[in-house]
Amino acid sequence: MSAHGSPTPMMSSPSGPLSGVADVPGDKSISHRSLILGAMAVGETRITGLLEGEDVLDTARAMRAFGAEVTDHGGGAWSVHGVGVGGFAEPGQVIDCGNSGTGVRLIMGAMATSPITATFTGDASLNKRPMARVTDPLAQFGAQAVGRSGGRLPMTIVGAADPLPVRYAVPVPSAQVKSAVLLAGLNAPGRTVVIEKEATRDHTERMLAGFGAEIATEDTEEGRVITLTGQPELRPQEIVVPRDPSSAAFPVCAALIVPGSDVLVPGIGLNPTRAGLFTTLREMGADLTYENAREEGGEPVADLRARYSPDMKGIDVPPDRAASMIDEYPVLSVVAANASGVTMMRGVAELRVKESDRIDAMAEGLRANGVAVEEGPDWWSVTGHGPGSVAGGATCASRLDHRIAMSFMVLGMAAQAPVTVDDGGPIATSFPIFEPLMGRLGAALSHPAG
Ligand code: S3P
């Protein structure tokens, strides 16, 4: 169910060849950060290619509530008139971040070192997710948090009036936690240091440097050590948001498993901290090429070309690649179901605390559609029997999780019988044009009666 309506079941029927150009929307991670850093700069940041999905729109509303002027100029062009580091106003209302863990965790970080109080909430999915991973380091800056049991939303953060800089080793591989600490560090005097054992997406670091903050990253024996000097004046930027590799994953994976397909997905961000899925697919034997590699807005970008790949094999996905493809395991499991042999995915405990427990959600739906899945606390495996082997025919729960809903729609495109999700509404959080875009490529998506 979307935040605003009743459940909309969605069905994906076996598809003819997919072909054409898939213009996927802007990157969700970079879109959130553009709005938040724009709000913390002095003056006007202009953004083009912003993802206008529900998650990002919730962050835009939140930035207005903290005092920034956020304007939608149409067609993905936005501007943010920022209030400067430490300039946030106290919101008059509860901040509703909808479905977005990134939105709420980054915003909590950004406000935690200002002398203001804010209360955060979200939808039924977000209100189940762990927030202590963010409020623990924010407490070290001097912020206080009071939430529901287990550190869940709704939650109130009382920002630190006299923040202290922090040195924090992130205990779980999480770009959201790293980013929350860095954003809090912006308004603390002195140096804030974040250490991560495994490199996670580095958009916050890149963007902070672009906005003029003093930030350095060093790879050491301890891990990746990121040092930020607090209380900079952030200079407004012109930001071009690259297209989202996590959204590109859906047309790419669909093209690989639907017979006869040939799809071009232009302008996709290929930051190495995000591109693990494409490496994995190529190792499985996918006919996936990068064309016209270039740099846009400080991020590496290329056009992806995916063609039907009937000879893909299951592989062991290296656990040290998990952070670079964490959102892509659900759709990888759909490709694995259409490859030959076992695909083993280890080191992925974080999948259990996303918008849903993604291992459980995919295992349940894949099994209902005739696919063999095994799972443990931090691993799962899918056994595939090659092209055309998935029976399909079942209805799966999307569990308020956009990526689960879209993954099952891709499953249906290459199955023997249609696959249905109980609710396609959550797709609007990250990929509002998924249905028309996939339809133009040739996919047969429809809406059965609920
Ligand atoms: C994100 C980080 C990841 C990812 C999420 C977006 C970000 O979450 O799953 O979709 O933009 O920082 P974690 O930080 O929980 O790994």
Coordinates of C-alpha atoms and ligand atoms in Angstrom, one line a residue:
M1 CA 0.0 0.0 0.0
S2 CA 1.3 3.4 -0.8
A3 CA 1.3 6.0 2.0
H4 CA -1.7 7.5 0.4
G5 CA -4.0 4.7 -0.8
S6 CA -5.3 1.2 -0.6
P7 CA -3.3 -1.8 -1.9
T8 CA -3.0 -2.1 -5.7
P9 CA -2.3 -5.7 -6.8
M10 CA -0.1 -5.9 -9.8
M11 CA 0.4 -8.8 -12.2
S12 CA 3.3 -9.7 -14.5
S13 CA 2.6 -12.1 -17.3
P14 CA 5.1 -14.0 -19.4
S15 CA 6.6 -11.5 -21.8
G16 CA 7.8 -11.4 -25.4
P17 CA 11.3 -9.9 -26.1
L18 CA 12.0 -6.7 -24.3
S19 CA 13.6 -4.1 -26.4
G20 CA 14.3 -0.4 -26.6
V21 CA 15.8 2.3 -24.3
A22 CA 15.0 2.4 -20.6
D23 CA 15.4 5.9 -19.2
V24 CA 15.4 5.2 -15.5
P25 CA 15.0 7.9 -12.9
G26 CA 17.7 9.7 -10.8
D27 CA 19.7 8.1 -8.1
K28 CA 17.8 7.9 -4.8
S29 CA 20.8 8.1 -2.5
I30 CA 22.2 11.1 -4.4
S31 CA 18.8 12.8 -4.5
H32 CA 18.3 12.7 -0.7
R33 CA 21.8 14.0 -0.2
S34 CA 21.4 16.8 -2.7
L35 CA 18.4 18.1 -0.8
I36 CA 19.9 17.8 2.6
L37 CA 23.3 19.3 1.8
G38 CA 21.6 22.0 -0.3
A39 CA 19.6 22.9 2.9
M40 CA 22.9 23.1 4.9
A41 CA 24.7 25.3 2.4
V42 CA 24.4 29.1 2.3
G43 CA 22.6 30.2 -0.9
E44 CA 20.9 28.4 -3.7
T45 CA 21.8 24.9 -4.9
R46 CA 20.3 23.8 -8.2
I47 CA 19.6 20.2 -8.9
T48 CA 18.7 18.5 -12.1
G49 CA 17.6 14.8 -12.6
L50 CA 16.3 14.6 -9.0
L51 CA 14.3 11.4 -8.3
E52 CA 10.7 12.5 -7.8
G53 CA 9.8 9.3 -5.9
E54 CA 7.9 9.4 -2.6
D55 CA 11.0 8.8 -0.5
V56 CA 12.8 11.9 -1.9
L57 CA 9.6 14.0 -1.9
D58 CA 9.3 13.3 1.9
T59 CA 12.9 14.5 2.3
A60 CA 12.1 17.7 0.4
R61 CA 9.1 18.4 2.7
A62 CA 11.3 17.7 5.7
M63 CA 14.0 20.2 4.5
R64 CA 11.2 22.8 4.2
A65 CA 10.1 22.1 7.8
F66 CA 13.7 22.8 9.0
G67 CA 13.6 26.2 7.3
A68 CA 15.1 25.7 3.8
E69 CA 13.3 27.0 0.7
V70 CA 12.8 24.0 -1.6
T71 CA 11.3 24.7 -5.1
D72 CA 10.2 22.2 -7.7
H73 CA 10.8 23.8 -11.2
G74 CA 9.4 20.8 -13.1
G75 CA 11.0 18.0 -15.0
G76 CA 13.4 17.0 -12.2
A77 CA 14.8 20.5 -11.8
W78 CA 14.8 21.7 -8.2
S79 CA 16.4 24.4 -6.2
V80 CA 17.2 24.5 -2.5
H81 CA 17.9 27.8 -0.7
G82 CA 19.9 26.6 2.3
V83 CA 20.1 28.0 5.8
G84 CA 23.8 27.1 6.4
V85 CA 25.4 24.6 8.8
G86 CA 23.8 25.0 12.2
G87 CA 21.0 27.1 10.7
F88 CA 18.1 24.7 10.9
A89 CA 14.9 26.0 12.4
E90 CA 12.9 23.8 14.8
P91 CA 10.1 22.1 12.9
G92 CA 6.5 23.0 14.0
Q93 CA 5.2 19.5 13.1
V94 CA 6.2 15.9 13.2
I95 CA 8.6 15.0 10.4
D96 CA 7.1 12.1 8.4
C97 CA 9.7 10.3 6.4
G98 CA 7.3 7.8 4.9
N99 CA 9.1 4.6 3.8
S100 CA 12.6 6.0 3.8
G101 CA 15.3 4.8 6.1
T102 CA 17.8 6.9 4.2
G103 CA 15.7 10.0 4.7
V104 CA 15.1 9.7 8.4
R105 CA 18.6 8.5 9.3
L106 CA 20.4 11.3 7.4
I107 CA 18.0 14.0 8.6
M108 CA 18.4 12.9 12.2
G109 CA 22.2 13.2 11.8
A110 CA 21.9 16.6 10.1
M111 CA 19.8 18.1 12.9
A112 CA 21.4 16.4 15.9
T113 CA 24.1 19.0 16.5
S114 CA 21.8 22.0 16.4
P115 CA 19.9 23.2 19.5
I116 CA 16.5 22.2 18.2
T117 CA 14.1 19.3 18.9
A118 CA 12.3 17.3 16.2
T119 CA 10.0 14.3 16.2
F120 CA 10.2 11.7 13.4
T121 CA 7.8 9.1 12.2
G122 CA 7.2 6.9 9.1
D123 CA 5.0 4.2 7.6
A124 CA 4.5 0.8 9.1
S125 CA 7.7 -0.5 7.5
L126 CA 9.9 2.4 8.6
N127 CA 8.5 2.3 12.1
K128 CA 9.7 -1.3 12.6
R129 CA 13.3 -0.5 11.5
P130 CA 16.2 -0.1 14.0
M131 CA 17.2 3.5 14.7
A132 CA 19.7 2.8 17.6
R133 CA 22.4 2.3 15.0
V134 CA 22.1 6.1 14.4
T135 CA 21.0 7.4 17.8
D136 CA 24.0 5.6 19.5
P137 CA 26.7 7.7 17.7
L138 CA 24.5 10.8 17.8
A139 CA 24.4 10.5 21.6
Q140 CA 28.2 10.8 21.6
F141 CA 27.8 14.2 20.0
G142 CA 25.5 15.1 22.9
A143 CA 22.1 14.6 21.2
Q144 CA 19.3 12.8 23.1
A145 CA 16.8 10.4 21.6
V146 CA 13.6 9.1 23.0
G147 CA 11.6 6.6 20.9
R148 CA 9.5 3.5 21.1
S149 CA 10.9 0.2 22.5
G150 CA 13.8 -1.3 20.6
G151 CA 14.8 2.2 19.4
R152 CA 11.9 2.4 16.9
L153 CA 10.1 5.4 15.4
P154 CA 8.2 7.6 16.3
M155 CA 11.2 9.2 17.9
T156 CA 12.2 12.6 19.2
I157 CA 15.7 13.9 18.9
V158 CA 16.9 16.7 21.1
G159 CA 19.9 18.2 19.3
A160 CA 23.1 19.0 21.2
A161 CA 23.5 22.7 22.1
D162 CA 27.3 22.2 22.6
P163 CA 28.2 19.3 20.3
L164 CA 31.5 17.5 20.7
P165 CA 33.3 15.9 17.7
V166 CA 33.2 12.2 17.6
R167 CA 35.4 9.3 16.6
Y168 CA 33.1 6.4 15.6
A169 CA 33.7 2.9 14.2
V170 CA 30.5 1.9 12.4
P171 CA 29.6 -1.6 13.7
V172 CA 27.5 -2.6 10.7
P173 CA 28.2 -1.9 7.0
S174 CA 25.8 1.1 6.6
A175 CA 26.2 4.2 4.5
Q176 CA 23.2 5.6 6.3
V177 CA 24.9 5.4 9.7
K178 CA 28.2 6.7 8.3
S179 CA 26.4 9.6 6.6
A180 CA 24.4 10.5 9.7
V181 CA 27.6 10.8 11.7
L182 CA 29.3 12.9 9.0
L183 CA 26.3 15.2 8.7
A184 CA 26.2 15.6 12.5
G185 CA 29.9 16.3 12.4
L186 CA 29.3 19.2 10.2
N187 CA 28.1 21.3 13.1
A188 CA 30.6 20.0 15.7
P189 CA 33.8 21.9 16.3
G190 CA 37.0 20.1 15.4
R191 CA 37.4 16.8 13.6
T192 CA 34.8 14.0 13.4
V193 CA 36.2 10.7 12.3
V194 CA 34.2 7.7 11.0
I195 CA 35.8 4.3 10.5
E196 CA 34.1 1.6 8.4
K197 CA 35.5 -1.9 8.0
E198 CA 33.8 -2.4 4.6
A199 CA 33.5 0.4 2.1
T200 CA 29.9 1.5 1.7
R201 CA 28.5 3.9 -0.8
D202 CA 30.5 7.1 -0.6
H203 CA 28.1 9.7 -2.1
T204 CA 28.1 11.7 1.1
E205 CA 31.9 12.1 1.2
R206 CA 32.0 13.0 -2.5
M207 CA 29.2 15.5 -2.1
L208 CA 30.6 17.1 1.0
A209 CA 33.9 17.7 -0.8
G210 CA 32.0 19.2 -3.7
F211 CA 30.2 21.6 -1.3
G212 CA 33.6 22.7 0.0
A213 CA 33.9 20.8 3.3
E214 CA 37.4 19.6 4.3
I215 CA 37.1 15.8 4.2
A216 CA 39.7 13.1 3.7
T217 CA 39.4 9.3 3.2
E218 CA 42.3 7.0 4.0
D219 CA 42.3 3.2 3.6
T220 CA 44.1 1.8 6.6
E221 CA 44.4 -1.6 8.4
E222 CA 41.5 -0.5 10.6
G223 CA 39.4 0.0 7.5
R224 CA 38.4 3.1 5.7
V225 CA 39.0 6.2 7.9
I226 CA 37.0 9.3 7.0
T227 CA 38.0 12.6 8.6
L228 CA 35.7 15.7 8.4
T229 CA 36.6 19.1 9.8
G230 CA 33.5 20.6 11.4
Q231 CA 31.8 24.0 11.0
P232 CA 32.6 24.7 7.3
E233 CA 30.6 27.1 5.3
L234 CA 29.1 25.0 2.6
R235 CA 29.0 26.6 -0.9
P236 CA 25.9 25.9 -2.9
Q237 CA 26.3 23.6 -5.9
E238 CA 24.9 22.7 -9.3
I239 CA 24.1 19.0 -9.0
V240 CA 23.4 16.7 -11.9
V241 CA 22.0 13.5 -10.4
P242 CA 23.1 10.4 -12.3
R243 CA 20.5 7.7 -13.0
D244 CA 20.1 5.1 -10.3
P245 CA 22.0 1.8 -10.8
S246 CA 19.6 0.2 -8.3
S247 CA 16.6 1.1 -10.5
A248 CA 18.6 0.1 -13.7
A249 CA 18.9 -3.3 -12.1
F250 CA 15.3 -4.1 -13.0
P251 CA 15.2 -3.6 -16.8
V252 CA 18.8 -5.0 -17.0
C253 CA 17.9 -8.2 -15.1
A254 CA 14.6 -8.5 -17.0
A255 CA 16.4 -8.3 -20.4
L256 CA 18.9 -11.0 -19.3
I257 CA 16.1 -13.6 -18.6
V258 CA 13.4 -12.8 -21.1
P259 CA 14.1 -14.6 -24.4
G260 CA 15.1 -12.4 -27.4
S261 CA 15.6 -9.2 -25.3
D262 CA 18.0 -6.3 -26.1
V263 CA 17.7 -3.2 -23.9
L264 CA 19.8 -0.1 -23.5
V265 CA 19.8 1.7 -20.1
P266 CA 21.7 5.0 -20.6
G267 CA 23.5 7.3 -18.1
I268 CA 23.7 4.9 -15.2
G269 CA 25.9 5.8 -12.2
L270 CA 28.6 3.2 -11.8
N271 CA 30.3 4.4 -8.7
P272 CA 32.3 1.3 -7.6
T273 CA 30.6 1.4 -4.2
R274 CA 27.3 0.7 -6.1
A275 CA 28.1 -1.4 -9.1
G276 CA 28.5 -4.9 -7.5
L277 CA 25.4 -6.4 -9.2
F278 CA 26.7 -5.7 -12.7
T279 CA 30.0 -7.4 -11.9
T280 CA 28.1 -10.4 -10.4
L281 CA 25.9 -10.7 -13.4
R282 CA 28.9 -10.7 -15.8
E283 CA 30.5 -13.4 -13.7
M284 CA 27.3 -15.5 -14.1
G285 CA 27.7 -15.2 -17.9
A286 CA 25.4 -12.2 -18.6
D287 CA 25.7 -10.4 -21.9
L288 CA 26.0 -7.0 -20.2
T289 CA 28.2 -4.3 -21.6
Y290 CA 29.2 -0.8 -20.6
E291 CA 29.1 1.7 -23.4
N292 CA 30.2 5.3 -23.6
A293 CA 31.8 5.4 -20.1
R294 CA 32.2 9.0 -18.9
E295 CA 32.0 11.1 -15.7
E296 CA 29.0 13.3 -14.8
G297 CA 28.7 15.4 -11.7
G298 CA 31.7 13.8 -10.1
E299 CA 30.3 10.2 -10.5
P300 CA 31.4 7.6 -13.1
V301 CA 28.5 6.9 -15.6
A302 CA 28.0 4.6 -18.6
D303 CA 25.2 3.3 -20.8
L304 CA 24.4 -0.3 -20.0
R305 CA 23.4 -2.8 -22.7
A306 CA 21.7 -6.0 -21.6
R307 CA 20.9 -8.9 -24.0
Y308 CA 19.1 -12.2 -23.3
S309 CA 21.6 -14.5 -21.7
P310 CA 20.4 -18.1 -21.8
D311 CA 23.7 -19.6 -20.5
M312 CA 24.0 -18.0 -17.1
K313 CA 25.4 -20.1 -14.3
G314 CA 24.9 -19.9 -10.5
I315 CA 27.9 -18.5 -8.6
D316 CA 29.1 -17.8 -5.1
V317 CA 28.8 -14.1 -4.7
P318 CA 31.8 -12.8 -2.7
P319 CA 30.6 -11.5 0.7
D320 CA 33.0 -8.6 0.5
R321 CA 30.9 -7.4 -2.5
A322 CA 27.7 -7.2 -0.4
A323 CA 27.8 -3.5 0.4
S324 CA 28.2 -2.6 -3.2
M325 CA 25.0 -4.4 -4.2
I326 CA 23.0 -4.6 -1.0
D327 CA 19.7 -3.4 -2.6
E328 CA 20.1 -5.7 -5.6
Y329 CA 20.0 -9.1 -4.0
P330 CA 16.2 -9.5 -4.4
V331 CA 16.4 -9.0 -8.2
L332 CA 19.7 -11.1 -8.3
S333 CA 17.7 -13.9 -6.8
V334 CA 15.3 -13.7 -9.7
V335 CA 18.1 -14.0 -12.2
A336 CA 19.6 -16.9 -10.1
A337 CA 16.2 -18.7 -10.4
N338 CA 16.6 -18.5 -14.2
A339 CA 20.3 -19.5 -14.3
S340 CA 21.7 -23.0 -14.0
G341 CA 22.9 -24.2 -10.6
V342 CA 23.2 -22.7 -7.1
T343 CA 23.8 -19.0 -6.5
M344 CA 25.1 -18.6 -2.9
M345 CA 24.8 -15.1 -1.2
R346 CA 26.7 -14.8 2.0
G347 CA 27.4 -11.9 4.4
V348 CA 24.0 -10.3 3.9
A349 CA 22.5 -10.1 7.4
E350 CA 21.7 -6.4 6.6
L351 CA 19.0 -7.6 4.1
R352 CA 16.9 -8.6 7.1
V353 CA 16.5 -5.0 8.3
K354 CA 15.7 -3.2 5.1
E355 CA 12.2 -2.0 4.1
S356 CA 11.3 -5.6 4.8
D357 CA 13.2 -8.7 5.8
R358 CA 14.3 -9.2 2.2
I359 CA 15.6 -12.7 2.5
D360 CA 12.3 -13.9 4.1
A361 CA 10.2 -11.9 1.6
M362 CA 12.0 -13.3 -1.5
A363 CA 12.3 -16.8 -0.1
E364 CA 8.6 -17.0 0.6
G365 CA 7.6 -15.7 -2.9
L366 CA 10.2 -17.6 -4.9
R367 CA 9.1 -20.9 -3.2
A368 CA 5.5 -20.2 -3.9
N369 CA 6.5 -19.8 -7.6
G370 CA 8.3 -23.1 -7.6
V371 CA 11.9 -22.0 -6.9
A372 CA 14.2 -23.8 -4.3
V373 CA 15.6 -21.4 -1.7
E374 CA 17.6 -22.1 1.4
E375 CA 18.4 -19.5 4.0
G376 CA 20.3 -18.8 7.3
P377 CA 20.6 -15.7 9.4
D378 CA 23.1 -14.0 7.1
W379 CA 23.0 -16.1 3.9
W380 CA 20.7 -17.5 1.4
S381 CA 20.9 -19.6 -1.8
V382 CA 18.7 -20.0 -4.8
T383 CA 18.9 -23.1 -7.1
G384 CA 18.1 -22.3 -10.7
H385 CA 17.2 -24.8 -13.5
G386 CA 17.8 -22.6 -16.5
P387 CA 15.7 -20.4 -18.8
G388 CA 12.0 -21.0 -18.7
S389 CA 12.1 -23.3 -15.6
V390 CA 10.3 -21.1 -13.2
A391 CA 6.6 -22.2 -12.8
G392 CA 5.2 -18.9 -11.6
G393 CA 1.5 -18.7 -10.9
A394 CA 1.6 -17.4 -7.3
T395 CA 0.7 -14.2 -5.5
C396 CA 3.5 -12.7 -3.4
A397 CA 3.5 -10.2 -0.6
S398 CA 5.4 -7.0 -1.3
R399 CA 5.6 -6.1 2.4
L400 CA 5.7 -2.3 1.8
D401 CA 9.0 -2.9 0.0
H402 CA 9.4 -1.4 -3.5
R403 CA 12.3 -3.7 -4.4
I404 CA 10.4 -6.8 -3.5
A405 CA 7.4 -5.8 -5.6
M406 CA 9.6 -5.0 -8.7
S407 CA 11.6 -8.2 -8.3
F408 CA 8.5 -10.3 -8.4
M409 CA 7.3 -8.4 -11.5
V410 CA 10.6 -9.3 -13.2
L411 CA 10.1 -12.9 -12.1
G412 CA 6.7 -13.0 -13.8
M413 CA 8.2 -11.8 -17.1
A414 CA 10.2 -15.0 -17.6
A415 CA 8.0 -17.5 -15.8
Q416 CA 5.6 -20.1 -17.3
A417 CA 2.5 -18.4 -15.6
P418 CA 1.9 -14.9 -14.3
V419 CA 3.2 -13.7 -11.0
T420 CA 1.2 -11.3 -8.9
V421 CA 2.1 -9.0 -6.0
D422 CA -0.6 -8.1 -3.5
D423 CA 0.5 -4.4 -3.7
G424 CA 2.5 -2.6 -6.3
G425 CA 2.0 0.8 -4.5
P426 CA 5.4 0.8 -2.8
I427 CA 7.1 0.9 -6.2
A428 CA 6.4 4.7 -6.2
T429 CA 8.9 5.3 -3.4
S430 CA 11.9 4.8 -5.8
F431 CA 10.8 4.1 -9.3
P432 CA 7.4 5.9 -10.0
I433 CA 7.6 5.3 -13.8
F434 CA 8.4 1.5 -13.5
E435 CA 5.2 0.3 -15.0
P436 CA 5.1 2.5 -18.1
L437 CA 8.8 2.2 -18.7
M438 CA 8.7 -1.6 -18.5
G439 CA 5.5 -1.6 -20.6
R440 CA 7.2 0.4 -23.4
L441 CA 10.0 -2.2 -23.4
G442 CA 7.3 -4.9 -24.0
A443 CA 6.6 -6.2 -20.5
A444 CA 3.0 -7.3 -19.8
L445 CA 2.1 -5.7 -16.5
S446 CA -1.5 -5.4 -15.5
H447 CA -3.8 -4.7 -12.5
P448 CA -6.0 -7.6 -11.4
A449 CA -8.9 -6.8 -9.2
G450 CA -7.8 -6.5 -5.5
Ligands
S3P1 C1 21.5 3.9 1.4 C2 22.2 3.0 2.1 C3 21.8 1.6 2.2 C4 20.8 1.2 1.1 C5 19.7 2.2 1.0 C6 20.3 3.6 0.7 C7 22.0 5.3 1.4 O1 21.3 1.4 3.5 O2 20.2 -0.1 1.4 O3 18.7 1.9 0.1 O4 21.5 6.1 0.5 O5 22.9 5.7 2.2 P1 22.2 1.0 4.7 O6 23.0 2.2 5.1 O7 21.2 0.6 5.8 O8 23.1 -0.1 4.3

